[in-house]
Amino acid sequence: MSTFGIEAEPLKSQIKKLLHQRNAVMVAHFYVEPELQDLAEETGGLVSDSLEMARFGRDHAAQTLVVCGVRFMGETAKILSPDKCILMPDLEANCSLDLGCPVDRFSAFCDAHPERTVVVYANTSAAVKARADWVVTSSCALDVVSALKASGQKIIWGPDKHLGSYIQAQTGADMLMWDGSCIVHDEFKAFELQALKREYPEAKVLVHPESPAEVVAQADVVGSTSAILQAAKALPASLFIVATDKGMLHKLRTLNPGKTFMEAPTAGSSATCRSCAHCPWMAMNSLQGVAQVLTNGTHEIKVDPQLTARARLPIDRMLDFTAALKSGQPVTALASKLVPHLGAA
Ligand code: 13P
Ligand code: SF4
């Protein structure tokens, strides 16, 4: 197999040797190229959603983490493990949600509503996290906001308006919303999805909640990348329409060989591409990039140490909350009104 004309096998062998030499491990997101996902797993690393990437990076003994994903994932790894070396194949790999939420404007928004609990999506800069009371990913946002609402808290939510609206509709929480969106999920088209469902009435529809509300409304299951994976395995269906980045199809197909997965439509019939759902920043990760950073030690993620300490607090809250939830412990106290707002640094 070759990547853009370059033979993949010699690169993979080189990466395996370098990982060993540097005491390094790969931590990859479901949206990166299949060959990176497979290599991460083959070499004792992880392929997962953004929440589990954070937890795995924090807990793994390796001194160097090669984060194959986008910048906020590398920054989160650095915040949780300031003494580790965090490398990324391309430091320009960003995210439209992060880019659309500059810290000065977001802080001003928070300052205007000091009584509200600030909940930010993990897809944000370290500086924005350092202004938050809570960080959440799509796999725990619903649980965290439900618990905050149960203790009577009003919320500032940023930056993804679609995920925010979905959580608001599900929980009834009082949420002031930042106007951000994911350029990939924003492209899914409700009208075309309806037509596809008519064509394949037996298909189950799996949707990531960064998608527009009209698309979410047609879902059989709405959830994070890991929830989509679980649903595909659990549902007694053999045909699925998937509204998330097409990188996800690799794991869906390898883990469910008897099932068929179709991409949800992103454009009308006049467009040249019927489903173009692939994150341009996730696509910046490559075998060549991994080999290069492991060889040269370049593309290391740095986060201002002062910012690190403050940004870690809301991330730790998320990790403690989700660990308690997983082990069946009560979470109400963790999100109660007695948990102080962290405020501006
Ligand atoms: P997950 O947290 O579901 O992995 O999503 C991250 C992301 O960037 C989705 O676009
Ligand atoms: Fe950001 Fe969207 Fe890319 Fe995820 S898919 S990293 S939300 S731009």
Short mmCIF file of C-alpha atoms and ligand atoms in Angstrom, two decimals:
data_model
loop_
_atom_site.label_atom_id
_atom_site.label_comp_id
_atom_site.label_asym_id
_atom_site.label_seq_id
_atom_site.Cartn_x
_atom_site.Cartn_y
_atom_site.Cartn_z
CA MET A 1 0.00 0.00 0.00
CA SER A 2 1.28 3.55 -0.68
CA THR A 3 0.49 6.99 0.74
CA PHE A 4 0.60 9.61 -2.03
CA GLY A 5 3.05 7.48 -3.99
CA ILE A 6 5.33 6.86 -1.00
CA GLU A 7 5.56 3.26 0.12
CA ALA A 8 3.83 2.89 3.50
CA GLU A 9 5.53 -0.28 4.78
CA PRO A 10 9.09 1.14 5.15
CA LEU A 11 7.60 4.22 6.85
CA LYS A 12 5.64 2.06 9.27
CA SER A 13 8.73 0.02 10.17
CA GLN A 14 10.69 3.23 10.69
CA ILE A 15 7.94 4.62 12.96
CA LYS A 16 7.80 1.42 15.00
CA LYS A 17 11.57 1.60 15.63
CA LEU A 18 11.44 5.30 16.50
CA LEU A 19 8.51 4.82 18.89
CA HIS A 20 10.53 2.19 20.71
CA GLN A 21 13.74 4.26 20.77
CA ARG A 22 12.00 7.37 22.07
CA ASN A 23 9.73 5.60 24.59
CA ALA A 24 6.82 7.10 22.66
CA VAL A 25 3.22 6.09 22.01
CA MET A 26 0.68 7.17 19.37
CA VAL A 27 -2.69 8.58 20.44
CA ALA A 28 -5.00 8.93 17.44
CA HIS A 29 -8.53 10.17 16.79
CA PHE A 30 -11.11 8.17 14.82
CA TYR A 31 -11.03 10.80 12.03
CA VAL A 32 -7.38 10.41 10.97
CA GLU A 33 -6.25 8.22 8.07
CA PRO A 34 -6.95 4.47 8.52
CA GLU A 35 -3.25 3.60 8.30
CA LEU A 36 -2.49 5.90 11.25
CA GLN A 37 -5.35 4.41 13.27
CA ASP A 38 -4.12 0.88 12.59
CA LEU A 39 -0.51 1.73 13.36
CA ALA A 40 -1.47 3.38 16.65
CA GLU A 41 -3.23 0.20 17.75
CA GLU A 42 -0.54 -2.15 16.42
CA THR A 43 2.10 -0.31 18.46
CA GLY A 44 0.23 -0.28 21.78
CA GLY A 45 -1.29 3.17 21.33
CA LEU A 46 -4.95 4.20 21.15
CA VAL A 47 -7.61 5.17 18.64
CA SER A 48 -10.58 6.80 20.31
CA ASP A 49 -12.77 9.84 20.85
CA SER A 50 -11.32 13.03 22.29
CA LEU A 51 -12.24 12.18 25.91
CA GLU A 52 -10.46 8.84 25.95
CA MET A 53 -7.46 10.33 24.09
CA ALA A 54 -7.06 12.77 27.00
CA ARG A 55 -7.37 10.07 29.65
CA PHE A 56 -5.04 7.63 27.87
CA GLY A 57 -2.34 10.27 27.31
CA ARG A 58 -2.48 11.31 30.96
CA ASP A 59 -2.24 7.75 32.29
CA HIS A 60 0.28 6.20 29.88
CA ALA A 61 3.86 5.76 31.13
CA ALA A 62 5.48 6.81 27.82
CA GLN A 63 7.49 10.05 28.04
CA THR A 64 6.55 11.11 24.50
CA LEU A 65 3.04 11.16 23.07
CA VAL A 66 2.51 11.49 19.33
CA VAL A 67 -0.97 12.97 19.07
CA CYS A 68 -2.57 12.32 15.67
CA GLY A 69 -5.54 14.65 15.61
CA VAL A 70 -5.96 18.40 15.87
CA ARG A 71 -4.27 21.04 17.96
CA PHE A 72 -6.68 21.13 20.90
CA MET A 73 -6.06 17.40 21.44
CA GLY A 74 -2.30 18.00 21.62
CA GLU A 75 -2.80 20.94 23.98
CA THR A 76 -5.09 18.93 26.25
CA ALA A 77 -2.45 16.18 26.41
CA LYS A 78 0.22 18.76 27.35
CA ILE A 79 -2.00 20.37 30.00
CA LEU A 80 -2.62 16.97 31.60
CA SER A 81 1.04 15.87 31.32
CA PRO A 82 3.21 19.01 31.43
CA ASP A 83 6.38 16.93 31.88
CA LYS A 84 5.81 14.80 28.80
CA CYS A 85 6.92 15.70 25.29
CA ILE A 86 3.82 16.03 23.08
CA LEU A 87 4.51 15.83 19.34
CA MET A 88 2.04 16.37 16.52
CA PRO A 89 2.58 15.55 12.83
CA ASP A 90 1.42 19.07 11.88
CA LEU A 91 1.06 21.95 14.33
CA GLU A 92 -1.21 23.79 11.87
CA ALA A 93 -3.91 21.12 12.28
CA ASN A 94 -6.61 23.23 13.90
CA CYS A 95 -10.39 23.16 14.28
CA SER A 96 -13.04 25.65 13.13
CA LEU A 97 -14.56 25.66 16.63
CA ASP A 98 -11.25 26.62 18.23
CA LEU A 99 -10.53 29.25 15.54
CA GLY A 100 -14.01 30.74 15.91
CA CYS A 101 -13.68 31.30 19.65
CA PRO A 102 -10.86 33.78 20.38
CA VAL A 103 -10.13 34.10 24.07
CA ASP A 104 -10.50 37.90 24.33
CA ARG A 105 -14.02 37.90 22.89
CA PHE A 106 -15.03 34.77 24.78
CA SER A 107 -13.74 36.19 28.09
CA ALA A 108 -15.69 39.39 27.53
CA PHE A 109 -18.82 37.27 26.94
CA CYS A 110 -18.19 35.43 30.24
CA ASP A 111 -17.39 38.67 32.12
CA ALA A 112 -20.77 40.06 31.06
CA HIS A 113 -22.53 37.16 32.83
CA PRO A 114 -20.49 36.46 36.00
CA GLU A 115 -23.32 34.51 37.66
CA ARG A 116 -23.26 31.80 34.98
CA THR A 117 -21.23 28.59 35.00
CA VAL A 118 -18.89 28.56 31.99
CA VAL A 119 -18.92 25.24 30.12
CA VAL A 120 -16.64 24.90 27.10
CA TYR A 121 -16.27 22.15 24.58
CA ALA A 122 -12.86 20.46 24.46
CA ASN A 123 -12.48 21.83 20.90
CA THR A 124 -11.04 25.11 22.20
CA SER A 125 -7.65 26.69 22.87
CA ALA A 126 -5.83 26.28 26.19
CA ALA A 127 -6.57 29.96 26.86
CA VAL A 128 -10.34 29.46 26.48
CA LYS A 129 -10.20 26.38 28.71
CA ALA A 130 -8.39 28.54 31.26
CA ARG A 131 -11.46 30.81 31.37
CA ALA A 132 -13.90 27.92 31.93
CA ASP A 133 -15.48 26.24 34.96
CA TRP A 134 -16.00 23.00 33.05
CA VAL A 135 -14.57 21.39 29.93
CA VAL A 136 -16.73 18.75 28.24
CA THR A 137 -16.53 16.55 25.16
CA SER A 138 -19.53 15.36 23.19
CA SER A 139 -19.49 12.07 25.08
CA CYS A 140 -20.11 13.68 28.49
CA ALA A 141 -21.68 17.09 27.73
CA LEU A 142 -25.23 15.83 28.28
CA ASP A 143 -24.40 14.31 31.69
CA VAL A 144 -22.43 17.34 32.90
CA VAL A 145 -25.06 19.89 31.83
CA SER A 146 -27.88 17.74 33.30
CA ALA A 147 -26.05 17.69 36.65
CA LEU A 148 -25.39 21.45 36.54
CA LYS A 149 -29.02 22.11 35.71
CA ALA A 150 -30.19 19.84 38.53
CA SER A 151 -28.27 22.00 40.97
CA GLY A 152 -29.91 25.15 39.60
CA GLN A 153 -27.00 26.57 37.61
CA LYS A 154 -27.35 28.75 34.53
CA ILE A 155 -24.78 28.17 31.84
CA ILE A 156 -22.60 29.94 29.30
CA TRP A 157 -21.91 27.46 26.53
CA GLY A 158 -19.20 27.66 23.90
CA PRO A 159 -18.34 27.33 21.16
CA ASP A 160 -20.46 24.79 19.19
CA LYS A 161 -24.00 26.13 18.76
CA HIS A 162 -25.34 22.86 17.30
CA LEU A 163 -24.08 20.70 20.14
CA GLY A 164 -25.23 23.41 22.57
CA SER A 165 -28.74 23.51 21.10
CA TYR A 166 -28.97 19.73 21.21
CA ILE A 167 -27.93 19.67 24.90
CA GLN A 168 -30.34 22.52 25.68
CA ALA A 169 -33.23 20.69 23.99
CA GLN A 170 -32.42 17.47 25.87
CA THR A 171 -31.91 18.99 29.33
CA GLY A 172 -34.01 22.18 29.32
CA ALA A 173 -30.98 23.98 30.84
CA ASP A 174 -30.72 27.77 30.66
CA MET A 175 -27.79 28.21 28.24
CA LEU A 176 -26.35 31.32 26.64
CA MET A 177 -24.73 30.16 23.43
CA TRP A 178 -21.57 31.14 21.55
CA ASP A 179 -22.05 31.21 17.78
CA GLY A 180 -19.55 28.61 16.57
CA SER A 181 -19.79 25.50 14.43
CA CYS A 182 -17.81 22.67 12.89
CA ILE A 183 -17.27 23.24 9.17
CA VAL A 184 -17.45 19.48 8.55
CA HIS A 185 -20.68 18.59 10.40
CA ASP A 186 -22.34 21.86 9.35
CA GLU A 187 -22.35 20.49 5.79
CA PHE A 188 -24.75 17.60 6.36
CA LYS A 189 -27.99 18.28 4.49
CA ALA A 190 -31.37 17.45 6.03
CA PHE A 191 -33.33 17.37 2.75
CA GLU A 192 -30.90 14.97 1.07
CA LEU A 193 -30.76 12.81 4.20
CA GLN A 194 -34.55 12.52 4.12
CA ALA A 195 -34.37 11.37 0.49
CA LEU A 196 -31.70 8.78 1.34
CA LYS A 197 -33.83 7.49 4.22
CA ARG A 198 -36.76 7.09 1.83
CA GLU A 199 -34.51 5.10 -0.50
CA TYR A 200 -33.25 2.89 2.35
CA PRO A 201 -36.07 2.80 4.94
CA GLU A 202 -34.41 -0.06 6.82
CA ALA A 203 -31.26 1.98 7.51
CA LYS A 204 -30.53 3.32 10.99
CA VAL A 205 -29.18 6.86 11.13
CA LEU A 206 -26.22 7.67 13.41
CA VAL A 207 -25.49 11.38 13.90
CA HIS A 208 -22.75 13.35 15.70
CA PRO A 209 -24.38 16.24 17.62
CA GLU A 210 -22.14 18.85 15.96
CA SER A 211 -24.56 18.47 13.02
CA PRO A 212 -27.43 20.94 12.37
CA ALA A 213 -30.68 20.39 14.32
CA GLU A 214 -32.66 19.28 11.21
CA VAL A 215 -30.13 16.48 10.68
CA VAL A 216 -30.04 15.53 14.38
CA ALA A 217 -33.87 15.33 14.29
CA GLN A 218 -33.67 12.46 11.80
CA ALA A 219 -31.25 10.37 13.86
CA ASP A 220 -31.94 7.02 15.46
CA VAL A 221 -28.90 7.61 17.66
CA VAL A 222 -27.19 10.94 18.42
CA GLY A 223 -23.78 10.74 20.07
CA SER A 224 -20.04 11.21 20.16
CA THR A 225 -17.74 9.20 17.94
CA SER A 226 -17.50 6.47 20.57
CA ALA A 227 -21.29 6.45 21.06
CA ILE A 228 -21.71 6.03 17.28
CA LEU A 229 -19.35 3.06 17.39
CA GLN A 230 -21.23 1.48 20.30
CA ALA A 231 -24.61 2.01 18.62
CA ALA A 232 -23.43 0.40 15.38
CA LYS A 233 -22.42 -2.69 17.31
CA ALA A 234 -25.48 -2.84 19.53
CA LEU A 235 -28.32 -2.11 17.09
CA PRO A 236 -29.84 -5.16 15.36
CA ALA A 237 -29.62 -3.50 11.92
CA SER A 238 -27.38 -4.26 8.98
CA LEU A 239 -27.48 -0.90 7.17
CA PHE A 240 -26.47 2.46 8.65
CA ILE A 241 -26.29 6.06 7.43
CA VAL A 242 -23.53 7.90 9.27
CA ALA A 243 -23.41 11.68 9.74
CA THR A 244 -19.90 12.36 10.96
CA ASP A 245 -16.40 12.65 9.49
CA LYS A 246 -15.78 9.81 7.03
CA GLY A 247 -12.61 8.81 8.94
CA MET A 248 -15.04 7.12 11.34
CA LEU A 249 -16.06 4.60 8.67
CA HIS A 250 -12.78 2.72 9.00
CA LYS A 251 -13.45 1.58 12.56
CA LEU A 252 -17.17 1.11 11.94
CA ARG A 253 -16.42 -1.22 9.03
CA THR A 254 -13.55 -3.18 10.58
CA LEU A 255 -15.44 -3.80 13.83
CA ASN A 256 -18.72 -4.70 12.09
CA PRO A 257 -17.81 -6.83 9.05
CA GLY A 258 -21.38 -8.00 8.39
CA LYS A 259 -22.85 -4.50 8.38
CA THR A 260 -22.95 -1.77 5.73
CA PHE A 261 -22.21 1.89 6.45
CA MET A 262 -23.16 4.73 4.09
CA GLU A 263 -22.03 8.33 4.38
CA ALA A 264 -24.78 10.87 5.06
CA PRO A 265 -25.10 13.37 2.20
CA THR A 266 -23.37 16.74 2.43
CA ALA A 267 -24.50 18.31 -0.83
CA GLY A 268 -27.22 18.40 -3.46
CA SER A 269 -27.06 16.42 -6.68
CA SER A 270 -25.48 19.31 -8.60
CA ALA A 271 -22.31 19.21 -6.52
CA THR A 272 -19.34 17.14 -7.62
CA CYS A 273 -19.04 15.53 -4.20
CA ARG A 274 -22.08 13.89 -2.61
CA SER A 275 -20.37 13.45 0.74
CA CYS A 276 -17.32 15.53 1.47
CA ALA A 277 -17.35 15.10 5.22
CA HIS A 278 -13.67 14.97 6.00
CA CYS A 279 -11.98 17.40 8.34
CA PRO A 280 -9.21 19.22 6.45
CA TRP A 281 -7.18 19.54 9.65
CA MET A 282 -7.47 15.88 10.61
CA ALA A 283 -6.30 15.14 7.06
CA MET A 284 -3.01 16.94 7.79
CA ASN A 285 -1.90 13.93 9.85
CA SER A 286 0.18 11.45 7.86
CA LEU A 287 2.66 8.60 8.25
CA GLN A 288 5.35 10.87 6.81
CA GLY A 289 4.54 13.52 9.42
CA VAL A 290 4.74 11.01 12.27
CA ALA A 291 8.07 9.64 11.00
CA GLN A 292 9.43 13.16 10.64
CA VAL A 293 8.53 14.41 14.12
CA LEU A 294 9.83 11.24 15.74
CA THR A 295 13.11 11.60 13.83
CA ASN A 296 13.66 15.31 14.48
CA GLY A 297 11.69 15.91 17.69
CA THR A 298 10.10 18.91 15.95
CA HIS A 299 6.44 20.02 16.15
CA GLU A 300 6.35 19.86 19.90
CA ILE A 301 3.25 21.32 21.56
CA LYS A 302 3.99 24.06 24.09
CA VAL A 303 1.46 25.60 26.46
CA ASP A 304 2.24 28.57 28.71
CA PRO A 305 2.80 26.99 32.18
CA GLN A 306 0.57 29.56 33.92
CA LEU A 307 -2.23 28.81 31.49
CA THR A 308 -1.60 25.08 31.98
CA ALA A 309 -2.31 25.19 35.71
CA ARG A 310 -5.60 27.10 35.26
CA ALA A 311 -6.77 25.15 32.19
CA ARG A 312 -6.17 21.88 34.00
CA LEU A 313 -8.82 22.58 36.66
CA PRO A 314 -11.91 22.34 34.38
CA ILE A 315 -10.39 19.39 32.48
CA ASP A 316 -9.80 17.55 35.78
CA ARG A 317 -13.41 18.25 36.74
CA MET A 318 -14.52 16.56 33.53
CA LEU A 319 -12.24 13.56 34.04
CA ASP A 320 -13.28 13.14 37.69
CA PHE A 321 -16.97 13.49 36.77
CA THR A 322 -16.79 10.92 33.95
CA ALA A 323 -14.73 8.49 36.05
CA ALA A 324 -17.36 8.69 38.82
CA LEU A 325 -20.15 8.24 36.30
CA LYS A 326 -18.45 5.18 34.81
CA SER A 327 -17.97 3.52 38.17
CA GLY A 328 -21.58 4.18 39.20
CA GLN A 329 -20.73 6.73 41.92
CA PRO A 330 -23.09 9.68 42.51
CA VAL A 331 -22.07 12.77 40.51
CA THR A 332 -24.49 15.36 41.90
CA ALA A 333 -22.01 16.66 44.50
CA LEU A 334 -19.29 17.01 41.85
CA ALA A 335 -21.46 19.46 39.89
CA SER A 336 -23.32 21.10 42.78
CA LYS A 337 -23.56 24.81 43.51
CA LEU A 338 -20.91 24.28 46.19
CA VAL A 339 -18.31 23.62 43.48
CA PRO A 340 -16.93 27.14 43.11
CA HIS A 341 -16.84 29.03 39.82
CA LEU A 342 -13.21 29.32 38.78
CA GLY A 343 -13.55 32.81 37.25
CA ALA A 344 -10.92 34.69 35.26
CA ALA A 345 -7.30 33.68 35.96
P1 13P B 1 -15.45 13.35 19.74
O1 13P B 1 -15.24 13.96 21.08
O2 13P B 1 -16.80 12.75 19.56
O3 13P B 1 -14.34 12.42 19.41
O4 13P B 1 -15.43 14.53 18.66
C1 13P B 1 -14.33 15.34 18.45
C2 13P B 1 -14.50 16.12 17.21
O5 13P B 1 -13.69 16.95 16.88
C3 13P B 1 -15.69 15.88 16.43
O6 13P B 1 -15.69 16.66 15.29
FE1 SF4 B 2 -13.06 20.57 14.55
FE2 SF4 B 2 -15.01 19.72 13.02
FE3 SF4 B 2 -12.51 19.00 12.48
FE4 SF4 B 2 -13.80 18.00 14.64
S1 SF4 B 2 -14.31 17.66 12.49
S2 SF4 B 2 -11.73 18.79 14.56
S3 SF4 B 2 -15.02 19.78 15.23
S4 SF4 B 2 -13.37 21.09 12.38
#
